[in-house]
Amino acid sequence: MATPDSEGFVRSFARGLRVIEAMGRTGAHTVSSVAQDTELPRTVARRILLTLCELGYACPTPDKGFRLTPKVLSLGLTYLTSQPFWGHAQRVLETVCLQLRESCAVAVMQGNEVVFVLRIPSAKVMSPHLGMGSRLPAYATAPGRVLLAYQGAGYQDQYFSQTPLRPLTGQTQTDPAELRHELARIAQQGHAWVEGEYDAHVSGLSLPIYDERRKVVAALGASLLTSDFDRARAEREILPSLRAAAEQLSGLAPSFLAPVL
């Protein structure tokens, strides 16, 4: 494996990817802001931005900033469409969303966050800032807790040592010992319920998705209004459909989706 200090590591390519990731976040993007977000010198950030513009992946804005162009989608869509799992997962997600009339998503772990790789919103929980590629804190969300629950003790130790547990609402659990206890319960019962910990008005119910070796690599979840569902009702009315959908996806999910810190 190439490391930043090895001959096989292409530093300029890595820097370009860091700039693309930084520009994928919300907010204005200037040479200064990109340099700050990526911890790159301003001159390096500027050269990368100009290169992205020349290649068509970015363009200048009237306020002397920069933004990504739709061409950048080709980088991710090529990857997604090359995997048979994604088309199947899209159909399964559409079906379960139609049945439940609730927002549903498939998520994976990336670093200490969960990332939506598929998401279909409902009219109830639209969350305009959430969609494919959105990143959420794992400790405060149902998909994140599912993915954490099925990892080994070493992975969990590293996660809690590296992740600031900040209160996002008045309900957010930030005690590592309590979270570890909850993760053990999730692994035993097979699903996670999180109520108002990331968004005070939204609860989440999530289950694991397995690869062909029965290793948990992703999570399927539904977002529910806390005013509509308590835990008992969600487990009674939502869980069976989610479980059936997760079973349709398990065994087909590619192993490279597995969490890596």
GROMACS .gro file of C-alpha atoms in nm:
model
  261
    1MET     CA    1   0.000   0.000   0.000
    2ALA     CA    2   0.128   0.347  -0.091
    3THR     CA    3   0.179   0.592   0.195
    4PRO     CA    4   0.239   0.969   0.176
    5ASP     CA    5   0.612   0.901   0.219
    6SER     CA    6   0.643   0.622  -0.038
    7GLU     CA    7   0.742   0.647  -0.405
    8GLY     CA    8   0.405   0.506  -0.511
    9PHE     CA    9   0.213   0.796  -0.359
   10VAL     CA   10   0.116   1.069  -0.609
   11ARG     CA   11   0.100   1.375  -0.385
   12SER     CA   12  -0.042   1.613  -0.646
   13PHE     CA   13  -0.328   1.373  -0.722
   14ALA     CA   14  -0.406   1.337  -0.352
   15ARG     CA   15  -0.411   1.715  -0.314
   16GLY     CA   16  -0.652   1.747  -0.606
   17LEU     CA   17  -0.892   1.501  -0.446
   18ARG     CA   18  -0.875   1.695  -0.118
   19VAL     CA   19  -0.974   2.012  -0.303
   20ILE     CA   20  -1.269   1.838  -0.472
   21GLU     CA   21  -1.386   1.704  -0.134
   22ALA     CA   22  -1.358   2.050   0.022
   23MET     CA   23  -1.557   2.209  -0.261
   24GLY     CA   24  -1.829   1.948  -0.218
   25ARG     CA   25  -1.921   2.103   0.116
   26THR     CA   26  -2.170   2.387   0.142
   27GLY     CA   27  -2.063   2.747   0.151
   28ALA     CA   28  -1.857   2.981  -0.067
   29HIS     CA   29  -1.528   2.854  -0.207
   30THR     CA   30  -1.237   3.086  -0.269
   31VAL     CA   31  -0.864   3.022  -0.296
   32SER     CA   32  -0.832   3.122   0.070
   33SER     CA   33  -1.117   2.905   0.197
   34VAL     CA   34  -1.003   2.602  -0.003
   35ALA     CA   35  -0.646   2.648   0.119
   36GLN     CA   36  -0.772   2.666   0.477
   37ASP     CA   37  -1.005   2.365   0.444
   38THR     CA   38  -0.739   2.146   0.283
   39GLU     CA   39  -0.440   2.282   0.479
   40LEU     CA   40  -0.263   2.350   0.151
   41PRO     CA   41  -0.058   2.659   0.061
   42ARG     CA   42  -0.261   2.922  -0.124
   43THR     CA   43  -0.042   2.890  -0.433
   44VAL     CA   44  -0.103   2.514  -0.446
   45ALA     CA   45  -0.478   2.552  -0.390
   46ARG     CA   46  -0.494   2.813  -0.668
   47ARG     CA   47  -0.310   2.592  -0.917
   48ILE     CA   48  -0.539   2.297  -0.842
   49LEU     CA   49  -0.850   2.512  -0.876
   50LEU     CA   50  -0.731   2.647  -1.211
   51THR     CA   51  -0.653   2.293  -1.328
   52LEU     CA   52  -1.002   2.174  -1.229
   53CYS     CA   53  -1.148   2.467  -1.424
   54GLU     CA   54  -0.937   2.380  -1.729
   55LEU     CA   55  -1.057   2.017  -1.713
   56GLY     CA   56  -1.420   2.123  -1.671
   57TYR     CA   57  -1.469   1.994  -1.316
   58ALA     CA   58  -1.495   2.346  -1.170
   59CYS     CA   59  -1.562   2.698  -1.290
   60PRO     CA   60  -1.515   3.053  -1.160
   61THR     CA   61  -1.809   3.242  -1.010
   62PRO     CA   62  -1.895   3.613  -1.054
   63ASP     CA   63  -1.780   3.687  -0.698
   64LYS     CA   64  -1.425   3.564  -0.776
   65GLY     CA   65  -1.490   3.227  -0.617
   66PHE     CA   66  -1.512   2.876  -0.757
   67ARG     CA   67  -1.772   2.603  -0.774
   68LEU     CA   68  -1.783   2.245  -0.894
   69THR     CA   69  -1.960   2.170  -1.223
   70PRO     CA   70  -2.194   1.878  -1.301
   71LYS     CA   71  -1.902   1.705  -1.473
   72VAL     CA   72  -1.768   1.607  -1.133
   73LEU     CA   73  -2.069   1.376  -1.096
   74SER     CA   74  -1.917   1.152  -1.362
   75LEU     CA   75  -1.644   1.053  -1.119
   76GLY     CA   76  -1.894   0.906  -0.873
   77LEU     CA   77  -2.159   0.791  -1.119
   78THR     CA   78  -1.909   0.582  -1.312
   79TYR     CA   79  -1.830   0.398  -0.990
   80LEU     CA   80  -2.195   0.356  -0.892
   81THR     CA   81  -2.325   0.237  -1.225
   82SER     CA   82  -2.041  -0.014  -1.262
   83GLN     CA   83  -2.167  -0.206  -0.958
   84PRO     CA   84  -2.477  -0.429  -1.005
   85PHE     CA   85  -2.563  -0.378  -0.638
   86TRP     CA   86  -2.657  -0.013  -0.689
   87GLY     CA   87  -2.933  -0.069  -0.941
   88HIS     CA   88  -3.083  -0.342  -0.722
   89ALA     CA   89  -3.050  -0.126  -0.411
   90GLN     CA   90  -3.221   0.166  -0.586
   91ARG     CA   91  -3.520  -0.051  -0.678
   92VAL     CA   92  -3.544  -0.198  -0.326
   93LEU     CA   93  -3.524   0.148  -0.170
   94GLU     CA   94  -3.792   0.286  -0.401
   95THR     CA   95  -4.022  -0.003  -0.313
   96VAL     CA   96  -3.983   0.028   0.062
   97CYS     CA   97  -4.024   0.408   0.048
   98LEU     CA   98  -4.347   0.362  -0.147
   99GLN     CA   99  -4.471   0.111   0.112
  100LEU     CA  100  -4.380   0.319   0.416
  101ARG     CA  101  -4.424   0.671   0.274
  102GLU     CA  102  -4.119   0.770   0.478
  103SER     CA  103  -3.769   0.889   0.390
  104CYS     CA  104  -3.530   0.595   0.350
  105ALA     CA  105  -3.159   0.568   0.282
  106VAL     CA  106  -2.863   0.335   0.248
  107ALA     CA  107  -2.554   0.454   0.433
  108VAL     CA  108  -2.192   0.348   0.478
  109MET     CA  109  -1.918   0.455   0.717
  110GLN     CA  110  -1.643   0.686   0.597
  111GLY     CA  111  -1.399   0.786   0.867
  112ASN     CA  112  -1.602   0.877   1.174
  113GLU     CA  113  -1.916   0.974   0.978
  114VAL     CA  114  -2.191   0.797   0.788
  115VAL     CA  115  -2.242   0.883   0.422
  116PHE     CA  116  -2.568   0.837   0.232
  117VAL     CA  117  -2.497   0.643  -0.088
  118LEU     CA  118  -2.868   0.628  -0.171
  119ARG     CA  119  -3.155   0.833  -0.029
  120ILE     CA  120  -3.519   0.884  -0.123
  121PRO     CA  121  -3.697   1.160   0.073
  122SER     CA  122  -4.063   1.166   0.164
  123ALA     CA  123  -4.294   1.466   0.178
  124LYS     CA  124  -4.277   1.443   0.559
  125VAL     CA  125  -3.902   1.463   0.623
  126MET     CA  126  -3.762   1.648   0.323
  127SER     CA  127  -3.440   1.782   0.487
  128PRO     CA  128  -3.322   1.980   0.184
  129HIS     CA  129  -2.961   1.961   0.302
  130LEU     CA  130  -2.964   1.580   0.301
  131GLY     CA  131  -2.916   1.367  -0.009
  132MET     CA  132  -2.675   1.128  -0.175
  133GLY     CA  133  -2.328   1.204  -0.040
  134SER     CA  134  -2.450   1.376   0.278
  135ARG     CA  135  -2.236   1.305   0.582
  136LEU     CA  136  -2.371   1.272   0.937
  137PRO     CA  137  -2.209   1.197   1.274
  138ALA     CA  138  -2.224   0.823   1.333
  139TYR     CA  139  -2.272   0.837   1.711
  140ALA     CA  140  -2.595   1.040   1.688
  141THR     CA  141  -2.771   0.861   1.402
  142ALA     CA  142  -2.934   0.520   1.364
  143PRO     CA  143  -2.734   0.407   1.057
  144GLY     CA  144  -2.412   0.515   1.226
  145ARG     CA  145  -2.487   0.322   1.542
  146VAL     CA  146  -2.575   0.012   1.343
  147LEU     CA  147  -2.245   0.028   1.159
  148LEU     CA  148  -2.051   0.090   1.480
  149ALA     CA  149  -2.233  -0.184   1.670
  150TYR     CA  150  -2.114  -0.460   1.439
  151GLN     CA  151  -1.747  -0.363   1.442
  152GLY     CA  152  -1.491  -0.514   1.676
  153ALA     CA  153  -1.380  -0.366   2.006
  154GLY     CA  154  -1.059  -0.233   1.850
  155TYR     CA  155  -1.252  -0.040   1.586
  156GLN     CA  156  -1.486   0.105   1.849
  157ASP     CA  157  -1.193   0.202   2.073
  158GLN     CA  158  -1.030   0.388   1.785
  159TYR     CA  159  -1.358   0.554   1.689
  160PHE     CA  160  -1.426   0.691   2.037
  161SER     CA  161  -1.066   0.804   2.082
  162GLN     CA  162  -1.077   1.003   1.757
  163THR     CA  163  -1.432   1.138   1.756
  164PRO     CA  164  -1.551   1.445   1.953
  165LEU     CA  165  -1.895   1.358   2.093
  166ARG     CA  166  -2.072   1.692   2.072
  167PRO     CA  167  -2.432   1.751   2.183
  168LEU     CA  168  -2.631   1.829   1.868
  169THR     CA  169  -2.971   1.850   2.041
  170GLY     CA  170  -3.088   1.825   2.400
  171GLN     CA  171  -3.128   1.449   2.346
  172THR     CA  172  -2.782   1.367   2.208
  173GLN     CA  173  -2.602   1.094   2.399
  174THR     CA  174  -2.236   1.194   2.443
  175ASP     CA  175  -2.123   0.956   2.718
  176PRO     CA  176  -1.888   0.697   2.560
  177ALA     CA  177  -1.977   0.434   2.819
  178GLU     CA  178  -2.350   0.475   2.756
  179LEU     CA  179  -2.295   0.468   2.382
  180ARG     CA  180  -2.094   0.148   2.407
  181HIS     CA  181  -2.375  -0.007   2.611
  182GLU     CA  182  -2.624   0.099   2.343
  183LEU     CA  183  -2.405  -0.045   2.067
  184ALA     CA  184  -2.397  -0.381   2.246
  185ARG     CA  185  -2.776  -0.378   2.269
  186ILE     CA  186  -2.808  -0.292   1.899
  187ALA     CA  187  -2.583  -0.583   1.802
  188GLN     CA  188  -2.796  -0.814   2.014
  189GLN     CA  189  -3.138  -0.699   1.892
  190GLY     CA  190  -3.040  -0.640   1.530
  191HIS     CA  191  -3.155  -0.281   1.479
  192ALA     CA  192  -3.103   0.073   1.608
  193TRP     CA  193  -3.353   0.333   1.723
  194VAL     CA  194  -3.233   0.692   1.773
  195GLU     CA  195  -3.482   0.956   1.883
  196GLY     CA  196  -3.412   1.325   1.825
  197GLU     CA  197  -3.035   1.308   1.879
  198TYR     CA  198  -2.921   1.459   1.548
  199ASP     CA  199  -3.239   1.656   1.474
  200ALA     CA  200  -3.484   1.711   1.760
  201HIS     CA  201  -3.779   1.660   1.524
  202VAL     CA  202  -3.655   1.341   1.357
  203SER     CA  203  -3.603   0.985   1.477
  204GLY     CA  204  -3.428   0.704   1.295
  205LEU     CA  205  -3.470   0.329   1.265
  206SER     CA  206  -3.192   0.131   1.096
  207LEU     CA  207  -3.078  -0.224   1.024
  208PRO     CA  208  -2.752  -0.377   0.896
  209ILE     CA  209  -2.680  -0.483   0.539
  210TYR     CA  210  -2.437  -0.773   0.500
  211ASP     CA  211  -2.193  -0.870   0.227
  212GLU     CA  212  -2.161  -1.227   0.098
  213ARG     CA  213  -1.942  -1.319   0.397
  214ARG     CA  214  -2.206  -1.198   0.644
  215LYS     CA  215  -2.002  -0.896   0.742
  216VAL     CA  216  -2.193  -0.573   0.804
  217VAL     CA  217  -2.087  -0.323   0.537
  218ALA     CA  218  -2.382  -0.081   0.513
  219ALA     CA  219  -2.704   0.019   0.686
  220LEU     CA  220  -3.062   0.067   0.569
  221GLY     CA  221  -3.264   0.323   0.760
  222ALA     CA  222  -3.584   0.527   0.773
  223SER     CA  223  -3.619   0.882   0.903
  224LEU     CA  224  -3.941   0.946   1.095
  225LEU     CA  225  -4.099   1.251   1.255
  226THR     CA  226  -4.078   1.223   1.633
  227SER     CA  227  -4.431   1.363   1.652
  228ASP     CA  228  -4.561   1.066   1.449
  229PHE     CA  229  -4.363   0.773   1.590
  230ASP     CA  230  -4.235   0.652   1.922
  231ARG     CA  231  -4.012   0.347   1.942
  232ALA     CA  232  -4.293   0.097   1.995
  233ARG     CA  233  -4.494   0.217   1.695
  234ALA     CA  234  -4.186   0.236   1.470
  235GLU     CA  235  -4.082  -0.119   1.558
  236ARG     CA  236  -4.436  -0.241   1.502
  237GLU     CA  237  -4.516  -0.059   1.176
  238ILE     CA  238  -4.183   0.026   1.011
  239LEU     CA  239  -3.937  -0.241   1.119
  240PRO     CA  240  -4.091  -0.539   0.930
  241SER     CA  241  -4.073  -0.365   0.592
  242LEU     CA  242  -3.720  -0.239   0.658
  243ARG     CA  243  -3.609  -0.586   0.763
  244ALA     CA  244  -3.751  -0.739   0.446
  245ALA     CA  245  -3.571  -0.478   0.235
  246ALA     CA  246  -3.242  -0.528   0.422
  247GLU     CA  247  -3.268  -0.902   0.361
  248GLN     CA  248  -3.305  -0.837  -0.013
  249LEU     CA  249  -2.985  -0.634  -0.011
  250SER     CA  250  -2.778  -0.855   0.218
  251GLY     CA  251  -2.541  -1.094   0.047
  252LEU     CA  252  -2.520  -0.863  -0.255
  253ALA     CA  253  -2.350  -0.560  -0.099
  254PRO     CA  254  -1.983  -0.536  -0.207
  255SER     CA  255  -1.732  -0.601   0.069
  256PHE     CA  256  -1.533  -0.284  -0.009
  257LEU     CA  257  -1.812  -0.083   0.156
  258ALA     CA  258  -1.695  -0.213   0.496
  259PRO     CA  259  -1.606   0.057   0.753
  260VAL     CA  260  -1.241   0.165   0.771
  261LEU     CA  261  -1.114   0.429   1.011
   0.00000   0.00000   0.00000
